PDB file of C-alpha atoms and ligand atoms in Angstrom:
ATOM      1  CA  MET A  21     -14.888 -24.377   6.725  1.00 61.00           C
ATOM      2  CA  VAL A  22     -14.402 -22.453   9.941  1.00 71.00           C
ATOM      3  CA  ALA A  23     -13.592 -18.767   9.404  1.00 78.00           C
ATOM      4  CA  PRO A  24     -10.137 -17.956  10.783  1.00 82.00           C
ATOM      5  CA  SER A  25      -9.993 -15.755  13.859  1.00 82.00           C
ATOM      6  CA  MET A  26      -9.035 -12.217  12.876  1.00 87.00           C
ATOM      7  CA  ASP A  27      -8.779 -11.049  16.505  1.00 88.00           C
ATOM      8  CA  GLY A  28      -9.850  -7.515  15.550  1.00 93.00           C
ATOM      9  CA  TYR A  29      -7.507  -7.300  12.574  1.00 96.00           C
ATOM     10  CA  LEU A  30      -8.460  -6.722   8.966  1.00 98.00           C
ATOM     11  CA  LEU A  31      -5.213  -8.204   7.667  1.00 98.00           C
ATOM     12  CA  ARG A  32      -2.934 -10.710   9.315  1.00 98.00           C
ATOM     13  CA  ALA A  33       0.131 -11.962   7.493  1.00 98.00           C
ATOM     14  CA  GLU A  34       1.504 -14.650   9.777  1.00 98.00           C
ATOM     15  CA  GLU A  35       5.126 -15.798   9.659  1.00 98.00           C
ATOM     16  CA  ILE A  36       5.494 -15.575   5.906  1.00 98.00           C
ATOM     17  CA  SER A  37       8.520 -17.074   4.224  1.00 98.00           C
ATOM     18  CA  ALA A  38       8.845 -16.190   0.557  1.00 98.00           C
ATOM     19  CA  GLY A  39      11.381 -15.291  -2.102  1.00 97.00           C
ATOM     20  CA  TYR A  40      12.360 -15.674  -5.716  1.00 97.00           C
ATOM     21  CA  GLY A  41      13.203 -19.093  -7.108  1.00 93.00           C
ATOM     22  CA  LYS A  42      15.388 -20.882  -4.566  1.00 93.00           C
ATOM     23  CA  MET A  43      16.362 -17.655  -2.838  1.00 96.00           C
ATOM     24  CA  GLU A  44      14.387 -17.088   0.349  1.00 98.00           C
ATOM     25  CA  ILE A  45      14.034 -13.384   1.169  1.00 98.00           C
ATOM     26  CA  LEU A  46      11.397 -13.343   3.915  1.00 98.00           C
ATOM     27  CA  HIS A  47      12.064 -15.656   6.854  1.00 98.00           C
ATOM     28  CA  GLY A  48       8.834 -15.657   8.827  1.00 98.00           C
ATOM     29  CA  VAL A  49       7.627 -12.058   8.583  1.00 98.00           C
ATOM     30  CA  SER A  50       4.392 -11.092  10.347  1.00 98.00           C
ATOM     31  CA  LEU A  51       2.399  -7.927   9.646  1.00 98.00           C
ATOM     32  CA  ALA A  52      -1.106  -6.959  10.716  1.00 98.00           C
ATOM     33  CA  VAL A  53      -3.524  -4.074  10.209  1.00 98.00           C
ATOM     34  CA  ARG A  54      -6.682  -3.164  12.144  1.00 98.00           C
ATOM     35  CA  PRO A  55      -9.659  -1.484  10.471  1.00 97.00           C
ATOM     36  CA  GLY A  56      -9.079   2.279  10.188  1.00 97.00           C
ATOM     37  CA  GLU A  57      -5.377   2.048  10.947  1.00 97.00           C
ATOM     38  CA  MET A  58      -2.485   3.583   9.104  1.00 97.00           C
ATOM     39  CA  VAL A  59       0.468   1.213   9.488  1.00 98.00           C
ATOM     40  CA  SER A  60       3.986   2.060   8.302  1.00 98.00           C
ATOM     41  CA  VAL A  61       6.609  -0.482   7.309  1.00 98.00           C
ATOM     42  CA  ILE A  62      10.183   0.749   7.285  1.00 97.00           C
ATOM     43  CA  GLY A  63      13.609  -0.810   7.033  1.00 95.00           C
ATOM     44  CA  PRO A  64      16.779  -0.618   4.983  1.00 94.00           C
ATOM     45  CA  ASN A  65      17.000  -1.249   1.224  1.00 94.00           C
ATOM     46  CA  GLY A  66      16.674  -4.939   0.464  1.00 96.00           C
ATOM     47  CA  ALA A  67      15.014  -5.756   3.813  1.00 97.00           C
ATOM     48  CA  GLY A  68      12.130  -7.401   1.974  1.00 98.00           C
ATOM     49  CA  LYS A  69       9.462  -4.713   2.335  1.00 97.00           C
ATOM     50  CA  SER A  70       8.318  -4.874  -1.294  1.00 97.00           C
ATOM     51  CA  THR A  71       8.591  -8.656  -1.239  1.00 98.00           C
ATOM     52  CA  ALA A  72       6.263  -8.748   1.784  1.00 98.00           C
ATOM     53  CA  PHE A  73       3.660  -6.625  -0.026  1.00 98.00           C
ATOM     54  CA  LYS A  74       3.979  -8.709  -3.210  1.00 98.00           C
ATOM     55  CA  THR A  75       3.375 -11.864  -1.187  1.00 98.00           C
ATOM     56  CA  ILE A  76       0.348 -10.413   0.613  1.00 98.00           C
ATOM     57  CA  VAL A  77      -1.348  -9.397  -2.655  1.00 98.00           C
ATOM     58  CA  GLY A  78      -0.680 -12.744  -4.367  1.00 97.00           C
ATOM     59  CA  LEU A  79       2.136 -11.854  -6.769  1.00 97.00           C
ATOM     60  CA  LEU A  80       4.394 -14.291  -4.904  1.00 97.00           C
ATOM     61  CA  LEU A  81       3.352 -17.572  -3.318  1.00 97.00           C
ATOM     62  CA  PRO A  82       4.703 -17.963   0.216  1.00 98.00           C
ATOM     63  CA  LYS A  83       6.653 -21.112   1.031  1.00 97.00           C
ATOM     64  CA  SER A  84       5.140 -21.096   4.491  1.00 98.00           C
ATOM     65  CA  GLY A  85       2.954 -18.921   6.654  1.00 98.00           C
ATOM     66  CA  ARG A  86      -0.548 -17.709   5.892  1.00 97.00           C
ATOM     67  CA  ILE A  87      -2.363 -14.539   4.997  1.00 98.00           C
ATOM     68  CA  LEU A  88      -5.764 -13.749   6.444  1.00 98.00           C
ATOM     69  CA  PHE A  89      -7.893 -10.894   5.175  1.00 98.00           C
ATOM     70  CA  ASP A  90     -11.351  -9.804   6.233  1.00 97.00           C
ATOM     71  CA  GLY A  91     -12.304 -13.062   7.858  1.00 95.00           C
ATOM     72  CA  ARG A  92     -10.875 -15.522   5.333  1.00 96.00           C
ATOM     73  CA  GLU A  93      -7.593 -17.026   4.306  1.00 97.00           C
ATOM     74  CA  ILE A  94      -6.248 -15.534   1.060  1.00 98.00           C
ATOM     75  CA  THR A  95      -2.911 -17.377   0.890  1.00 97.00           C
ATOM     76  CA  GLY A  96      -2.409 -18.542  -2.697  1.00 95.00           C
ATOM     77  CA  LEU A  97      -5.134 -16.391  -4.259  1.00 97.00           C
ATOM     78  CA  ARG A  98      -4.289 -14.422  -7.422  1.00 96.00           C
ATOM     79  CA  PRO A  99      -3.884 -10.625  -7.281  1.00 94.00           C
ATOM     80  CA  ASP A 100      -7.173 -10.041  -9.141  1.00 92.00           C
ATOM     81  CA  GLN A 101      -9.028 -12.283  -6.671  1.00 95.00           C
ATOM     82  CA  VAL A 102      -7.427 -10.459  -3.754  1.00 96.00           C
ATOM     83  CA  LEU A 103      -8.412  -7.103  -5.293  1.00 93.00           C
ATOM     84  CA  ARG A 104     -12.017  -8.256  -5.662  1.00 93.00           C
ATOM     85  CA  LEU A 105     -12.057  -9.061  -1.955  1.00 96.00           C
ATOM     86  CA  GLY A 106     -11.101  -5.436  -1.243  1.00 96.00           C
ATOM     87  CA  LEU A 107      -7.312  -5.444  -0.971  1.00 97.00           C
ATOM     88  CA  ALA A 108      -5.743  -2.881  -3.328  1.00 96.00           C
ATOM     89  CA  TYR A 109      -2.045  -2.441  -4.042  1.00 96.00           C
ATOM     90  CA  VAL A 110      -0.006   0.460  -5.396  1.00 95.00           C
ATOM     91  CA  PRO A 111       3.381  -0.939  -6.462  1.00 94.00           C
ATOM     92  CA  GLN A 112       6.702   0.837  -6.041  1.00 91.00           C
ATOM     93  CA  GLY A 113       7.533   3.126  -8.974  1.00 87.00           C
ATOM     94  CA  ARG A 114       4.294   5.071  -9.649  1.00 77.00           C
ATOM     95  CA  ILE A 115       3.169   2.978 -12.583  1.00 87.00           C
ATOM     96  CA  VAL A 116       0.526   4.678 -14.732  1.00 93.00           C
ATOM     97  CA  PHE A 117      -0.650   4.025 -18.279  1.00 94.00           C
ATOM     98  CA  PRO A 118       1.255   6.917 -19.891  1.00 94.00           C
ATOM     99  CA  GLN A 119      -0.701   7.083 -23.179  1.00 96.00           C
ATOM    100  CA  MET A 120      -4.044   7.119 -21.387  1.00 96.00           C
ATOM    101  CA  THR A 121      -5.711  10.168 -19.897  1.00 97.00           C
ATOM    102  CA  VAL A 122      -6.096  10.584 -16.155  1.00 97.00           C
ATOM    103  CA  LEU A 123      -9.761   9.589 -16.434  1.00 95.00           C
ATOM    104  CA  GLU A 124      -8.920   6.474 -18.449  1.00 95.00           C
ATOM    105  CA  ASN A 125      -6.316   5.513 -15.871  1.00 95.00           C
ATOM    106  CA  LEU A 126      -8.944   5.826 -13.139  1.00 95.00           C
ATOM    107  CA  GLU A 127     -11.423   3.782 -15.177  1.00 93.00           C
ATOM    108  CA  MET A 128      -8.792   1.038 -15.536  1.00 91.00           C
ATOM    109  CA  GLY A 129      -8.628   0.941 -11.743  1.00 89.00           C
ATOM    110  CA  ALA A 130     -12.356   0.184 -11.707  1.00 87.00           C
ATOM    111  CA  TYR A 131     -12.163  -2.623 -14.252  1.00 82.00           C
ATOM    112  CA  VAL A 132     -13.832  -5.048 -11.851  1.00 78.00           C
ATOM    113  CA  GLU A 133     -16.867  -2.726 -11.775  1.00 78.00           C
ATOM    114  CA  ARG A 134     -19.324  -3.140 -14.669  1.00 80.00           C
ATOM    115  CA  ASP A 135     -21.917  -0.492 -13.809  1.00 87.00           C
ATOM    116  CA  PRO A 136     -20.967   2.885 -15.434  1.00 89.00           C
ATOM    117  CA  ALA A 137     -22.940   4.854 -12.834  1.00 91.00           C
ATOM    118  CA  ARG A 138     -20.838   3.292 -10.077  1.00 89.00           C
ATOM    119  CA  VAL A 139     -17.635   4.059 -11.983  1.00 91.00           C
ATOM    120  CA  ARG A 140     -18.706   7.721 -12.254  1.00 92.00           C
ATOM    121  CA  GLU A 141     -19.503   7.761  -8.563  1.00 92.00           C
ATOM    122  CA  ALA A 142     -16.074   6.283  -7.785  1.00 93.00           C
ATOM    123  CA  CYS A 143     -14.422   8.999  -9.925  1.00 94.00           C
ATOM    124  CA  GLU A 144     -16.259  11.742  -8.028  1.00 94.00           C
ATOM    125  CA  ARG A 145     -15.188  10.262  -4.702  1.00 93.00           C
ATOM    126  CA  VAL A 146     -11.571  10.127  -5.861  1.00 94.00           C
ATOM    127  CA  TYR A 147     -11.707  13.653  -7.335  1.00 96.00           C
ATOM    128  CA  ALA A 148     -12.918  14.973  -3.968  1.00 94.00           C
ATOM    129  CA  LEU A 149      -9.666  13.695  -2.466  1.00 94.00           C
ATOM    130  CA  PHE A 150      -7.461  14.694  -5.421  1.00 95.00           C
ATOM    131  CA  PRO A 151      -9.011  17.844  -6.958  1.00 95.00           C
ATOM    132  CA  ILE A 152      -6.029  18.275  -9.276  1.00 94.00           C
ATOM    133  CA  LEU A 153      -6.973  15.038 -11.026  1.00 96.00           C
ATOM    134  CA  ALA A 154     -10.425  16.433 -11.782  1.00 96.00           C
ATOM    135  CA  GLU A 155      -8.831  19.464 -13.436  1.00 96.00           C
ATOM    136  CA  ARG A 156      -6.443  17.233 -15.356  1.00 96.00           C
ATOM    137  CA  ARG A 157      -8.847  14.418 -16.220  1.00 96.00           C
ATOM    138  CA  ALA A 158      -8.245  14.793 -19.991  1.00 97.00           C
ATOM    139  CA  GLN A 159      -4.430  15.052 -19.739  1.00 97.00           C
ATOM    140  CA  LYS A 160      -2.292  12.075 -20.795  1.00 97.00           C
ATOM    141  CA  ALA A 161      -0.889  10.609 -17.578  1.00 96.00           C
ATOM    142  CA  GLY A 162       2.593  10.263 -19.100  1.00 96.00           C
ATOM    143  CA  THR A 163       2.856  14.044 -19.474  1.00 96.00           C
ATOM    144  CA  MET A 164       2.235  14.753 -15.783  1.00 95.00           C
ATOM    145  CA  SER A 165       4.939  15.442 -13.192  1.00 92.00           C
ATOM    146  CA  GLY A 166       6.231  12.586 -11.039  1.00 91.00           C
ATOM    147  CA  GLY A 167       4.199  13.697  -8.044  1.00 91.00           C
ATOM    148  CA  GLU A 168       1.039  14.030 -10.104  1.00 93.00           C
ATOM    149  CA  GLN A 169       1.586  10.563 -11.580  1.00 94.00           C
ATOM    150  CA  GLN A 170       1.907   9.156  -8.077  1.00 93.00           C
ATOM    151  CA  MET A 171      -1.472  10.699  -7.244  1.00 94.00           C
ATOM    152  CA  VAL A 172      -2.946   9.023 -10.341  1.00 96.00           C
ATOM    153  CA  ALA A 173      -1.500   5.685  -9.189  1.00 95.00           C
ATOM    154  CA  VAL A 174      -2.934   6.091  -5.675  1.00 95.00           C
ATOM    155  CA  ALA A 175      -6.287   7.375  -6.964  1.00 95.00           C
ATOM    156  CA  ARG A 176      -6.558   4.438  -9.355  1.00 95.00           C
ATOM    157  CA  ALA A 177      -6.227   2.032  -6.419  1.00 94.00           C
ATOM    158  CA  LEU A 178      -9.082   3.805  -4.620  1.00 94.00           C
ATOM    159  CA  MET A 179     -11.509   3.283  -7.514  1.00 94.00           C
ATOM    160  CA  THR A 180     -12.686  -0.093  -6.209  1.00 90.00           C
ATOM    161  CA  ARG A 181     -13.422   1.326  -2.738  1.00 91.00           C
ATOM    162  CA  PRO A 182     -10.924  -1.083  -1.170  1.00 95.00           C
ATOM    163  CA  LYS A 183     -11.092  -2.151   2.465  1.00 97.00           C
ATOM    164  CA  LEU A 184      -7.298  -1.950   2.666  1.00 98.00           C
ATOM    165  CA  ILE A 185      -4.698  -0.255   0.482  1.00 98.00           C
ATOM    166  CA  LEU A 186      -1.054  -1.287   0.415  1.00 98.00           C
ATOM    167  CA  LEU A 187       1.184   1.534  -0.803  1.00 97.00           C
ATOM    168  CA  ASP A 188       4.797   0.761  -1.646  1.00 97.00           C
ATOM    169  CA  GLU A 189       7.046   3.841  -1.395  1.00 95.00           C
ATOM    170  CA  PRO A 190       4.523   6.494  -2.441  1.00 93.00           C
ATOM    171  CA  SER A 191       7.010   9.345  -1.904  1.00 92.00           C
ATOM    172  CA  LEU A 192      10.022   7.728  -3.610  1.00 91.00           C
ATOM    173  CA  GLY A 193      11.914  10.053  -5.927  1.00 88.00           C
ATOM    174  CA  LEU A 194       9.610  13.016  -5.407  1.00 90.00           C
ATOM    175  CA  SER A 195      10.683  16.580  -4.678  1.00 90.00           C
ATOM    176  CA  PRO A 196      10.314  17.740  -1.041  1.00 91.00           C
ATOM    177  CA  LYS A 197       7.178  19.669  -1.945  1.00 90.00           C
ATOM    178  CA  PHE A 198       5.520  16.559  -3.364  1.00 90.00           C
ATOM    179  CA  VAL A 199       6.741  14.378  -0.492  1.00 92.00           C
ATOM    180  CA  THR A 200       4.914  16.728   1.874  1.00 93.00           C
ATOM    181  CA  LEU A 201       1.854  16.685  -0.371  1.00 92.00           C
ATOM    182  CA  ILE A 202       1.778  12.874  -0.568  1.00 92.00           C
ATOM    183  CA  PHE A 203       1.969  12.602   3.241  1.00 94.00           C
ATOM    184  CA  GLU A 204      -0.865  15.153   3.518  1.00 94.00           C
ATOM    185  CA  LYS A 205      -2.894  13.005   1.137  1.00 93.00           C
ATOM    186  CA  LEU A 206      -2.217   9.890   3.212  1.00 94.00           C
ATOM    187  CA  SER A 207      -3.473  11.717   6.308  1.00 94.00           C
ATOM    188  CA  GLU A 208      -6.547  12.907   4.379  1.00 94.00           C
ATOM    189  CA  MET A 209      -7.180   9.352   3.225  1.00 94.00           C
ATOM    190  CA  LYS A 210      -7.026   8.156   6.811  1.00 94.00           C
ATOM    191  CA  ARG A 211      -9.490  10.850   7.881  1.00 93.00           C
ATOM    192  CA  ALA A 212     -11.753   9.811   4.988  1.00 92.00           C
ATOM    193  CA  GLY A 213     -11.850   6.340   6.544  1.00 93.00           C
ATOM    194  CA  TYR A 214      -9.381   4.421   4.411  1.00 96.00           C
ATOM    195  CA  THR A 215      -7.247   1.727   6.027  1.00 98.00           C
ATOM    196  CA  MET A 216      -3.642   1.710   4.806  1.00 98.00           C
ATOM    197  CA  MET A 217      -0.324  -0.017   5.134  1.00 98.00           C
ATOM    198  CA  VAL A 218       2.540   1.981   3.680  1.00 98.00           C
ATOM    199  CA  VAL A 219       6.153   1.083   2.957  1.00 97.00           C
ATOM    200  CA  GLU A 220       8.295   4.202   3.234  1.00 95.00           C
ATOM    201  CA  GLN A 221      11.890   5.197   2.779  1.00 90.00           C
ATOM    202  CA  ASN A 222      11.054   8.379   4.613  1.00 91.00           C
ATOM    203  CA  ALA A 223      11.040   6.615   7.990  1.00 93.00           C
ATOM    204  CA  ALA A 224      10.598   9.572  10.359  1.00 94.00           C
ATOM    205  CA  LYS A 225       7.691  11.049   8.394  1.00 94.00           C
ATOM    206  CA  ALA A 226       6.108   7.640   7.942  1.00 95.00           C
ATOM    207  CA  LEU A 227       6.206   6.830  11.672  1.00 95.00           C
ATOM    208  CA  SER A 228       4.961  10.269  12.657  1.00 94.00           C
ATOM    209  CA  VAL A 229       1.719   9.831  10.673  1.00 94.00           C
ATOM    210  CA  ALA A 230       1.289   6.128  11.512  1.00 96.00           C
ATOM    211  CA  ASP A 231      -0.820   4.547  14.224  1.00 97.00           C
ATOM    212  CA  ARG A 232       1.613   1.647  14.292  1.00 98.00           C
ATOM    213  CA  GLY A 233       4.820   0.710  12.585  1.00 98.00           C
ATOM    214  CA  TYR A 234       6.998  -2.275  11.748  1.00 98.00           C
ATOM    215  CA  VAL A 235      10.723  -2.300  11.138  1.00 97.00           C
ATOM    216  CA  LEU A 236      11.928  -5.115   8.873  1.00 97.00           C
ATOM    217  CA  GLU A 237      15.550  -6.081   8.504  1.00 97.00           C
ATOM    218  CA  LEU A 238      17.107  -8.923   6.483  1.00 97.00           C
ATOM    219  CA  GLY A 239      13.719 -10.503   5.891  1.00 98.00           C
ATOM    220  CA  ARG A 240      12.701 -10.555   9.550  1.00 98.00           C
ATOM    221  CA  ASN A 241      10.650  -8.425  11.955  1.00 98.00           C
ATOM    222  CA  ARG A 242      13.030  -6.266  13.957  1.00 97.00           C
ATOM    223  CA  PHE A 243      10.825  -3.795  15.876  1.00 97.00           C
ATOM    224  CA  GLU A 244       7.137  -3.000  16.088  1.00 97.00           C
ATOM    225  CA  GLY A 245       4.944  -0.666  18.064  1.00 97.00           C
ATOM    226  CA  ALA A 246       2.985   2.565  18.070  1.00 97.00           C
ATOM    227  CA  GLY A 247       4.356   5.075  15.540  1.00 96.00           C
ATOM    228  CA  GLN A 248       5.239   7.576  18.256  1.00 96.00           C
ATOM    229  CA  ALA A 249       6.842   4.900  20.439  1.00 97.00           C
ATOM    230  CA  LEU A 250       9.093   3.766  17.587  1.00 97.00           C
ATOM    231  CA  LEU A 251       9.996   7.382  16.827  1.00 95.00           C
ATOM    232  CA  ALA A 252      11.088   7.828  20.441  1.00 95.00           C
ATOM    233  CA  ASP A 253      12.919   4.486  20.726  1.00 95.00           C
ATOM    234  CA  PRO A 254      16.662   5.204  21.041  1.00 94.00           C
ATOM    235  CA  GLU A 255      17.692   2.108  19.097  1.00 94.00           C
ATOM    236  CA  VAL A 256      15.227   2.724  16.277  1.00 94.00           C
ATOM    237  CA  LYS A 257      16.447   6.339  16.201  1.00 93.00           C
ATOM    238  CA  ARG A 258      20.070   5.350  16.028  1.00 91.00           C
ATOM    239  CA  LEU A 259      19.631   2.603  13.447  1.00 91.00           C
ATOM    240  CA  TYR A 260      16.920   3.916  11.150  1.00 90.00           C
ATOM    241  CA  LEU A 261      16.263   7.583  11.758  1.00 88.00           C
ATOM    242  CA  GLY A 262      19.776   8.887  11.375  1.00 80.00           C
ATOM    243  CA  GLY A 263      20.372  10.016  14.942  1.00 66.00           C
TER     244      GLY A 263
HETATM  245  N1  LIG B 319      12.236 -10.188  -8.928  1.00 84.97           N
HETATM  246  C1  LIG B 319      13.272 -10.507  -8.136  1.00 84.97           C
HETATM  247  N2  LIG B 319      14.087 -11.546  -8.416  1.00 84.97           N
HETATM  248  C2  LIG B 319      15.114 -11.876  -7.606  1.00 84.97           C
HETATM  249  N3  LIG B 319      15.416 -11.214  -6.477  1.00 84.97           N
HETATM  250  C3  LIG B 319      14.664 -10.161  -6.149  1.00 84.97           C
HETATM  251  C4  LIG B 319      13.547  -9.756  -6.955  1.00 84.97           C
HETATM  252  N4  LIG B 319      12.979  -8.680  -6.380  1.00 84.97           N
HETATM  253  C5  LIG B 319      13.695  -8.432  -5.262  1.00 84.97           C
HETATM  254  N5  LIG B 319      14.704  -9.319  -5.117  1.00 84.97           N
HETATM  255  C6  LIG B 319      15.668  -9.359  -4.001  1.00 84.97           C
HETATM  256  O1  LIG B 319      14.969  -9.510  -2.790  1.00 84.97           O
HETATM  257  C7  LIG B 319      15.574  -8.751  -1.743  1.00 84.97           C
HETATM  258  C8  LIG B 319      14.535  -7.881  -1.098  1.00 84.97           C
HETATM  259  O2  LIG B 319      14.040  -6.977  -2.068  1.00 84.97           O
HETATM  260  P1  LIG B 319      12.811  -6.026  -1.796  1.00 84.97           P
HETATM  261  O3  LIG B 319      12.530  -5.335  -3.075  1.00 84.97           O
HETATM  262  O4  LIG B 319      11.701  -6.780  -1.166  1.00 84.97           O
HETATM  263  O5  LIG B 319      13.437  -5.030  -0.713  1.00 84.97           O
HETATM  264  P2  LIG B 319      12.867  -3.655  -0.149  1.00 84.97           P
HETATM  265  O6  LIG B 319      12.917  -3.748   1.330  1.00 84.97           O
HETATM  266  O7  LIG B 319      11.569  -3.345  -0.793  1.00 84.97           O
HETATM  267  O8  LIG B 319      14.019  -2.647  -0.628  1.00 84.97           O
HETATM  268  P3  LIG B 319      13.915  -1.134  -1.192  1.00 84.97           P
HETATM  269  O9  LIG B 319      13.872  -0.272   0.031  1.00 84.97           O
HETATM  270  O10 LIG B 319      15.204  -0.963  -1.934  1.00 84.97           O
HETATM  271  O11 LIG B 319      12.716  -1.037  -2.063  1.00 84.97           O
HETATM  272  C9  LIG B 319      16.709  -7.994  -2.393  1.00 84.97           C
HETATM  273  O12 LIG B 319      17.901  -8.675  -2.103  1.00 84.97           O
HETATM  274  C10 LIG B 319      16.412  -8.068  -3.886  1.00 84.97           C
HETATM  275  O13 LIG B 319      17.588  -8.093  -4.645  1.00 84.97           O
HETATM  276 MG1  LIG B 320      10.944  -1.874  -2.047  1.00 84.97          MG
END
């Protein structure tokens, strides 16, 4: 089999159509990420942002289109297979195992890793980025604040040392202080060399930290470009940035 051309991209989702049952939600959406990039995906509620992420990570099978990751086609692979190839996913809604400690939650993130020494090493790497989780390693995740739980969810996804992390609404429902903190963490992750694609409600903040951005609307691509260019675009401003 000939390896598909990635053209400098780590991920290419090409003209994906997907939905639920007979209902088609995405009508040919394309998204791409280069190594080292932070890409933001914005758009109104119901635009299909979460559906796009679910399709990329294998939770939904696209009706048409294809998904290329790291030099191979991953269309139709299961989420665990996609994760093993280095594509991690943090779903919307900061899902943690509430009865488990922070450390146990992190260990669950590394379930594909058998070697305990490598799991410990992964924990140390994650603690360096999220020192609060080191302090709280023995605390039950369900007793932490919303913002802290979101950090557990993000940290858990980093445990496999993924090549790309998809984050769906990491700041949703958090207090302004934690929204700021989460965006700081995303910037730190980028500086630490992680490649990310992030869906965000907080469009202005998301575009200001992004290398590139996509605007989805009604299951289609509406705008794309450099984060700063989208921020400055009068139509994007008027339609999505409240001014
Ligand atoms: N499990 C599901 N079954 C049926 N329809 C669904 C399901 N999940 C989402 N939808 C529908 O798909 C459409 C797109 O939803 P999606 O969650 O992808 O939007 P979104 O852009 O992530 O919105 P939000 O900003 O509110 O998170 C919506 O009309 C939604 O009702
Ligand atoms: Mg969503």
